[in-house]
Amino acid sequence: MFILFLAWTYYTHISHDFKNMTPNKSLHLNRWQLKFMMVGIRFGSLTEACLALLLLPILRGMSLLRLLGVQFEASVRYHVWLGNAVVLFSVVHGTSIMFIWGVKKSLANEMSKWQRTGRVYLAGELALLVGLVIWITSLPQLRRRSFQIFYFTHHLYIIFIIFFLLHTGDRHFYMVFPAVLLFALDKLLRIIQSRHATCVISGSVLSCKAVELTLLKSPGMKYTPTSTLFIKIPQISRFQWHPFSITSSCSTNDDKISVTIKCYGEWTNALYNMIHEKLKSDPHHMECFPVAIEGPYGPENHFYERYKTFLTLM
């Protein structure tokens, strides 16, 4: 539905532009060049529309999609789709404009401009470059191979938003500002919540190259099956947070919570090796170590009760 909305919006706007088009003498563009540039400019408008929604699916503490019954995994998928759309439309927008500059033989001059008023071309090029870096390091092959690169380059979104603001100006930034504000508030709430530290009181190494951790929790922490808990282990990384599904029951464990972690990348393999070494020194009593937790996040009710059949994979 959203794709159809974007297509309809683009068609109506570009049709209106072509209908009311008059050659611009100040830009020294003929009719086809002006049409081509209008096509590129309207792709920039599609970028704004997708960027206005890009941050909403990954709000954890104030998730809007949770009110619609959309689960965390699905909301992350929407974020990925919107991110791909932002990069695609940005590339088409930028290359279309630069193609016309090349035809006019003014590519180098236009690309290096930093205007005092209006759109800043150089800022747009830098925003596109930063966006491409974020997108490339987010590809599944690279993300699984080196999560740290993915994690830290994703924080370049701050630089991307700044250059986007400088490129489009405050009038266009108003469209994106609500999502940026909500994301900043959500980030602040998560930082406050994640200051709560706990400890791992037991762990076990499973034969399927997985680790089961049992953590202390406050009795007031409530969750449902399929809820997700974000965990940071300072002994492995002081910055990385990783989400895991909770495998214990809230109704039977008032002061403990368990997660099962499958080894896939650097962080999970480091955790596996750490637990393995701790159990090797004392198989019956593992030394406690501190962790930080954020969450849990998940549905308010048992959404799976809507289904007649369940498939459990062990």
mmCIF file of N, CA and C in Angstrom, residues 39-111:
data_model
loop_
_atom_site.group_PDB
_atom_site.id
_atom_site.type_symbol
_atom_site.label_atom_id
_atom_site.label_comp_id
_atom_site.label_asym_id
_atom_site.label_seq_id
_atom_site.Cartn_x
_atom_site.Cartn_y
_atom_site.Cartn_z
ATOM 1 N N VAL A 39 12.669 15.048 -12.872
ATOM 2 C CA VAL A 39 12.540 13.646 -12.458
ATOM 3 C C VAL A 39 13.452 13.364 -11.269
ATOM 4 N N GLY A 40 14.694 13.837 -11.342
ATOM 5 C CA GLY A 40 15.628 13.635 -10.241
ATOM 6 C C GLY A 40 15.205 14.344 -8.970
ATOM 7 N N ILE A 41 14.691 15.562 -9.107
ATOM 8 C CA ILE A 41 14.250 16.321 -7.932
ATOM 9 C C ILE A 41 13.089 15.620 -7.244
ATOM 10 N N ARG A 42 12.156 15.079 -8.015
ATOM 11 C CA ARG A 42 11.006 14.386 -7.412
ATOM 12 C C ARG A 42 11.423 13.088 -6.725
ATOM 13 N N PHE A 43 12.491 12.455 -7.187
ATOM 14 C CA PHE A 43 13.016 11.301 -6.456
ATOM 15 C C PHE A 43 13.579 11.740 -5.104
ATOM 16 N N GLY A 44 14.074 12.966 -5.041
ATOM 17 C CA GLY A 44 14.491 13.505 -3.749
ATOM 18 C C GLY A 44 13.320 13.654 -2.798
ATOM 19 N N SER A 45 12.145 14.006 -3.330
ATOM 20 C CA SER A 45 10.940 14.092 -2.492
ATOM 21 C C SER A 45 10.540 12.723 -1.953
ATOM 22 N N LEU A 46 10.712 11.671 -2.772
ATOM 23 C CA LEU A 46 10.438 10.314 -2.293
ATOM 24 C C LEU A 46 11.404 9.926 -1.179
ATOM 25 N N THR A 47 12.643 10.384 -1.293
ATOM 26 C CA THR A 47 13.621 10.127 -0.229
ATOM 27 C C THR A 47 13.157 10.745 1.083
ATOM 28 N N GLU A 48 12.650 11.968 1.018
ATOM 29 C CA GLU A 48 12.146 12.632 2.226
ATOM 30 C C GLU A 48 10.998 11.849 2.848
ATOM 31 N N ALA A 49 10.082 11.362 2.015
ATOM 32 C CA ALA A 49 8.921 10.625 2.529
ATOM 33 C C ALA A 49 9.351 9.355 3.250
ATOM 34 N N CYS A 50 10.303 8.628 2.668
ATOM 35 C CA CYS A 50 10.783 7.395 3.310
ATOM 36 C C CYS A 50 11.602 7.707 4.552
ATOM 37 N N LEU A 51 12.390 8.775 4.490
ATOM 38 C CA LEU A 51 13.204 9.150 5.646
ATOM 39 C C LEU A 51 12.338 9.592 6.817
ATOM 40 N N ALA A 52 11.180 10.181 6.519
ATOM 41 C CA ALA A 52 10.267 10.604 7.584
ATOM 42 C C ALA A 52 9.727 9.420 8.375
ATOM 43 N N LEU A 53 9.722 8.230 7.766
ATOM 44 C CA LEU A 53 9.209 7.026 8.431
ATOM 45 C C LEU A 53 10.313 6.073 8.866
ATOM 46 N N LEU A 54 11.544 6.322 8.438
ATOM 47 C CA LEU A 54 12.629 5.362 8.630
ATOM 48 C C LEU A 54 12.886 5.013 10.088
ATOM 49 N N LEU A 55 12.820 5.991 10.980
ATOM 50 C CA LEU A 55 13.171 5.771 12.384
ATOM 51 C C LEU A 55 12.008 5.250 13.222
ATOM 52 N N LEU A 56 10.791 5.375 12.731
ATOM 53 C CA LEU A 56 9.623 4.984 13.535
ATOM 54 C C LEU A 56 9.575 3.493 13.853
ATOM 55 N N PRO A 57 9.909 2.580 12.922
ATOM 56 C CA PRO A 57 9.808 1.156 13.261
ATOM 57 C C PRO A 57 10.778 0.694 14.338
ATOM 58 N N ILE A 58 11.869 1.427 14.587
ATOM 59 C CA ILE A 58 12.867 0.959 15.549
ATOM 60 C C ILE A 58 12.762 1.684 16.891
ATOM 61 N N LEU A 59 11.654 2.373 17.120
ATOM 62 C CA LEU A 59 11.404 2.925 18.450
ATOM 63 C C LEU A 59 11.055 1.770 19.385
ATOM 64 N N ARG A 60 11.795 1.614 20.461
ATOM 65 C CA ARG A 60 11.571 0.481 21.363
ATOM 66 C C ARG A 60 10.679 0.862 22.533
ATOM 67 N N GLY A 61 11.032 1.935 23.211
ATOM 68 C CA GLY A 61 10.300 2.308 24.413
ATOM 69 C C GLY A 61 8.942 2.906 24.137
ATOM 70 N N MET A 62 8.773 3.504 22.962
ATOM 71 C CA MET A 62 7.495 4.137 22.616
ATOM 72 C C MET A 62 7.058 3.676 21.228
ATOM 73 N N SER A 63 7.109 2.373 21.031
ATOM 74 C CA SER A 63 6.827 1.807 19.715
ATOM 75 C C SER A 63 5.399 2.106 19.283
ATOM 76 N N LEU A 64 5.265 2.761 18.141
ATOM 77 C CA LEU A 64 3.950 3.046 17.584
ATOM 78 C C LEU A 64 3.364 1.820 16.899
ATOM 79 N N LEU A 65 4.247 0.991 16.320
ATOM 80 C CA LEU A 65 3.759 -0.195 15.626
ATOM 81 C C LEU A 65 3.220 -1.241 16.589
ATOM 82 N N ARG A 66 3.663 -1.190 17.846
ATOM 83 C CA ARG A 66 3.174 -2.155 18.826
ATOM 84 C C ARG A 66 1.679 -1.974 19.057
ATOM 85 N N LEU A 67 1.193 -0.744 18.916
ATOM 86 C CA LEU A 67 -0.241 -0.494 19.059
ATOM 87 C C LEU A 67 -1.039 -1.166 17.947
ATOM 88 N N LEU A 68 -0.374 -1.412 16.816
ATOM 89 C CA LEU A 68 -1.029 -2.069 15.685
ATOM 90 C C LEU A 68 -0.811 -3.578 15.694
ATOM 91 N N GLY A 69 -0.141 -4.074 16.734
ATOM 92 C CA GLY A 69 0.099 -5.511 16.827
ATOM 93 C C GLY A 69 1.273 -6.009 16.011
ATOM 94 N N VAL A 70 2.156 -5.105 15.558
ATOM 95 C CA VAL A 70 3.324 -5.493 14.772
ATOM 96 C C VAL A 70 4.455 -5.871 15.717
ATOM 97 N N GLN A 71 5.039 -7.052 15.543
ATOM 98 C CA GLN A 71 6.084 -7.535 16.420
ATOM 99 C C GLN A 71 7.418 -6.857 16.112
ATOM 100 N N PHE A 72 8.365 -6.980 17.057
ATOM 101 C CA PHE A 72 9.657 -6.316 16.947
ATOM 102 C C PHE A 72 10.404 -6.751 15.686
ATOM 103 N N GLU A 73 10.406 -8.067 15.403
ATOM 104 C CA GLU A 73 11.129 -8.568 14.236
ATOM 105 C C GLU A 73 10.562 -7.979 12.949
ATOM 106 N N ALA A 74 9.242 -7.876 12.872
ATOM 107 C CA ALA A 74 8.611 -7.317 11.675
ATOM 108 C C ALA A 74 8.901 -5.828 11.545
ATOM 109 N N SER A 75 8.921 -5.110 12.658
ATOM 110 C CA SER A 75 9.188 -3.671 12.596
ATOM 111 C C SER A 75 10.609 -3.397 12.124
ATOM 112 N N VAL A 76 11.565 -4.229 12.529
ATOM 113 C CA VAL A 76 12.940 -4.081 12.041
ATOM 114 C C VAL A 76 12.990 -4.312 10.536
ATOM 115 N N ARG A 77 12.189 -5.246 10.051
ATOM 116 C CA ARG A 77 12.127 -5.512 8.614
ATOM 117 C C ARG A 77 11.622 -4.278 7.863
ATOM 118 N N TYR A 78 10.628 -3.586 8.419
ATOM 119 C CA TYR A 78 10.139 -2.357 7.789
ATOM 120 C C TYR A 78 11.236 -1.297 7.751
ATOM 121 N N HIS A 79 12.027 -1.229 8.818
ATOM 122 C CA HIS A 79 13.141 -0.281 8.860
ATOM 123 C C HIS A 79 14.141 -0.581 7.745
ATOM 124 N N VAL A 80 14.433 -1.859 7.525
ATOM 125 C CA VAL A 80 15.366 -2.257 6.469
ATOM 126 C C VAL A 80 14.808 -1.889 5.101
ATOM 127 N N TRP A 81 13.534 -2.165 4.877
ATOM 128 C CA TRP A 81 12.918 -1.827 3.587
ATOM 129 C C TRP A 81 12.950 -0.325 3.329
ATOM 130 N N LEU A 82 12.613 0.455 4.333
ATOM 131 C CA LEU A 82 12.636 1.909 4.178
ATOM 132 C C LEU A 82 14.058 2.407 3.956
ATOM 133 N N GLY A 83 15.032 1.804 4.647
ATOM 134 C CA GLY A 83 16.427 2.184 4.446
ATOM 135 C C GLY A 83 16.885 1.911 3.025
ATOM 136 N N ASN A 84 16.503 0.760 2.476
ATOM 137 C CA ASN A 84 16.839 0.450 1.085
ATOM 138 C C ASN A 84 16.197 1.459 0.132
ATOM 139 N N ALA A 85 14.959 1.841 0.429
ATOM 140 C CA ALA A 85 14.269 2.816 -0.419
ATOM 141 C C ALA A 85 14.945 4.179 -0.347
ATOM 142 N N VAL A 86 15.361 4.595 0.847
ATOM 143 C CA VAL A 86 16.051 5.880 1.006
ATOM 144 C C VAL A 86 17.321 5.910 0.165
ATOM 145 N N VAL A 87 18.108 4.840 0.225
ATOM 146 C CA VAL A 87 19.354 4.786 -0.540
ATOM 147 C C VAL A 87 19.065 4.765 -2.042
ATOM 148 N N LEU A 88 18.099 3.953 -2.468
ATOM 149 C CA LEU A 88 17.767 3.861 -3.894
ATOM 150 C C LEU A 88 17.314 5.205 -4.448
ATOM 151 N N PHE A 89 16.365 5.847 -3.774
ATOM 152 C CA PHE A 89 15.852 7.129 -4.260
ATOM 153 C C PHE A 89 16.927 8.214 -4.193
ATOM 154 N N SER A 90 17.784 8.157 -3.175
ATOM 155 C CA SER A 90 18.861 9.146 -3.062
ATOM 156 C C SER A 90 19.856 9.006 -4.203
ATOM 157 N N VAL A 91 20.196 7.763 -4.546
ATOM 158 C CA VAL A 91 21.138 7.532 -5.645
ATOM 159 C C VAL A 91 20.551 8.022 -6.968
ATOM 160 N N VAL A 92 19.277 7.707 -7.224
ATOM 161 C CA VAL A 92 18.635 8.172 -8.459
ATOM 162 C C VAL A 92 18.564 9.695 -8.473
ATOM 163 N N HIS A 93 18.211 10.283 -7.333
ATOM 164 C CA HIS A 93 18.138 11.746 -7.217
ATOM 165 C C HIS A 93 19.491 12.384 -7.511
ATOM 166 N N GLY A 94 20.537 11.878 -6.850
ATOM 167 C CA GLY A 94 21.856 12.479 -7.004
ATOM 168 C C GLY A 94 22.447 12.276 -8.384
ATOM 169 N N THR A 95 22.359 11.056 -8.916
ATOM 170 C CA THR A 95 22.946 10.786 -10.231
ATOM 171 C C THR A 95 22.205 11.521 -11.347
ATOM 172 N N SER A 96 20.904 11.709 -11.197
ATOM 173 C CA SER A 96 20.147 12.456 -12.211
ATOM 174 C C SER A 96 20.614 13.902 -12.280
ATOM 175 N N ILE A 97 20.762 14.520 -11.114
ATOM 176 C CA ILE A 97 21.216 15.918 -11.087
ATOM 177 C C ILE A 97 22.639 16.028 -11.618
ATOM 178 N N MET A 98 23.519 15.100 -11.182
ATOM 179 C CA MET A 98 24.918 15.160 -11.623
ATOM 180 C C MET A 98 25.053 14.857 -13.114
ATOM 181 N N PHE A 99 24.143 14.054 -13.661
ATOM 182 C CA PHE A 99 24.164 13.794 -15.108
ATOM 183 C C PHE A 99 23.913 15.081 -15.893
ATOM 184 N N ILE A 100 22.948 15.858 -15.450
ATOM 185 C CA ILE A 100 22.663 17.135 -16.125
ATOM 186 C C ILE A 100 23.843 18.086 -15.975
ATOM 187 N N TRP A 101 24.465 18.105 -14.805
ATOM 188 C CA TRP A 101 25.662 18.932 -14.635
ATOM 189 C C TRP A 101 26.764 18.494 -15.600
ATOM 190 N N GLY A 102 26.886 17.173 -15.785
ATOM 191 C CA GLY A 102 27.891 16.673 -16.716
ATOM 192 C C GLY A 102 27.595 17.078 -18.147
ATOM 193 N N VAL A 103 26.320 17.038 -18.531
ATOM 194 C CA VAL A 103 25.926 17.468 -19.877
ATOM 195 C C VAL A 103 26.266 18.943 -20.085
ATOM 196 N N LYS A 104 26.080 19.744 -19.036
ATOM 197 C CA LYS A 104 26.389 21.182 -19.115
ATOM 198 C C LYS A 104 27.881 21.467 -18.972
ATOM 199 N N LYS A 105 28.680 20.396 -18.705
ATOM 200 C CA LYS A 105 30.123 20.531 -18.490
ATOM 201 C C LYS A 105 30.441 21.432 -17.296
ATOM 202 N N SER A 106 29.605 21.301 -16.254
ATOM 203 C CA SER A 106 29.835 22.090 -15.034
ATOM 204 C C SER A 106 29.796 21.201 -13.794
ATOM 205 N N LEU A 107 30.116 19.905 -13.969
ATOM 206 C CA LEU A 107 29.987 18.942 -12.878
ATOM 207 C C LEU A 107 30.885 19.295 -11.697
ATOM 208 N N ALA A 108 32.161 19.531 -11.948
ATOM 209 C CA ALA A 108 33.099 19.813 -10.856
ATOM 210 C C ALA A 108 32.734 21.106 -10.138
ATOM 211 N N ASN A 109 32.329 22.119 -10.893
ATOM 212 C CA ASN A 109 31.978 23.402 -10.289
ATOM 213 C C ASN A 109 30.732 23.293 -9.420
ATOM 214 N N GLU A 110 29.700 22.594 -9.906
ATOM 215 C CA GLU A 110 28.450 22.473 -9.150
ATOM 216 C C GLU A 110 28.623 21.588 -7.913
ATOM 217 N N MET A 111 29.401 20.509 -8.041
ATOM 218 C CA MET A 111 29.562 19.578 -6.923
ATOM 219 C C MET A 111 30.300 20.197 -5.744
#
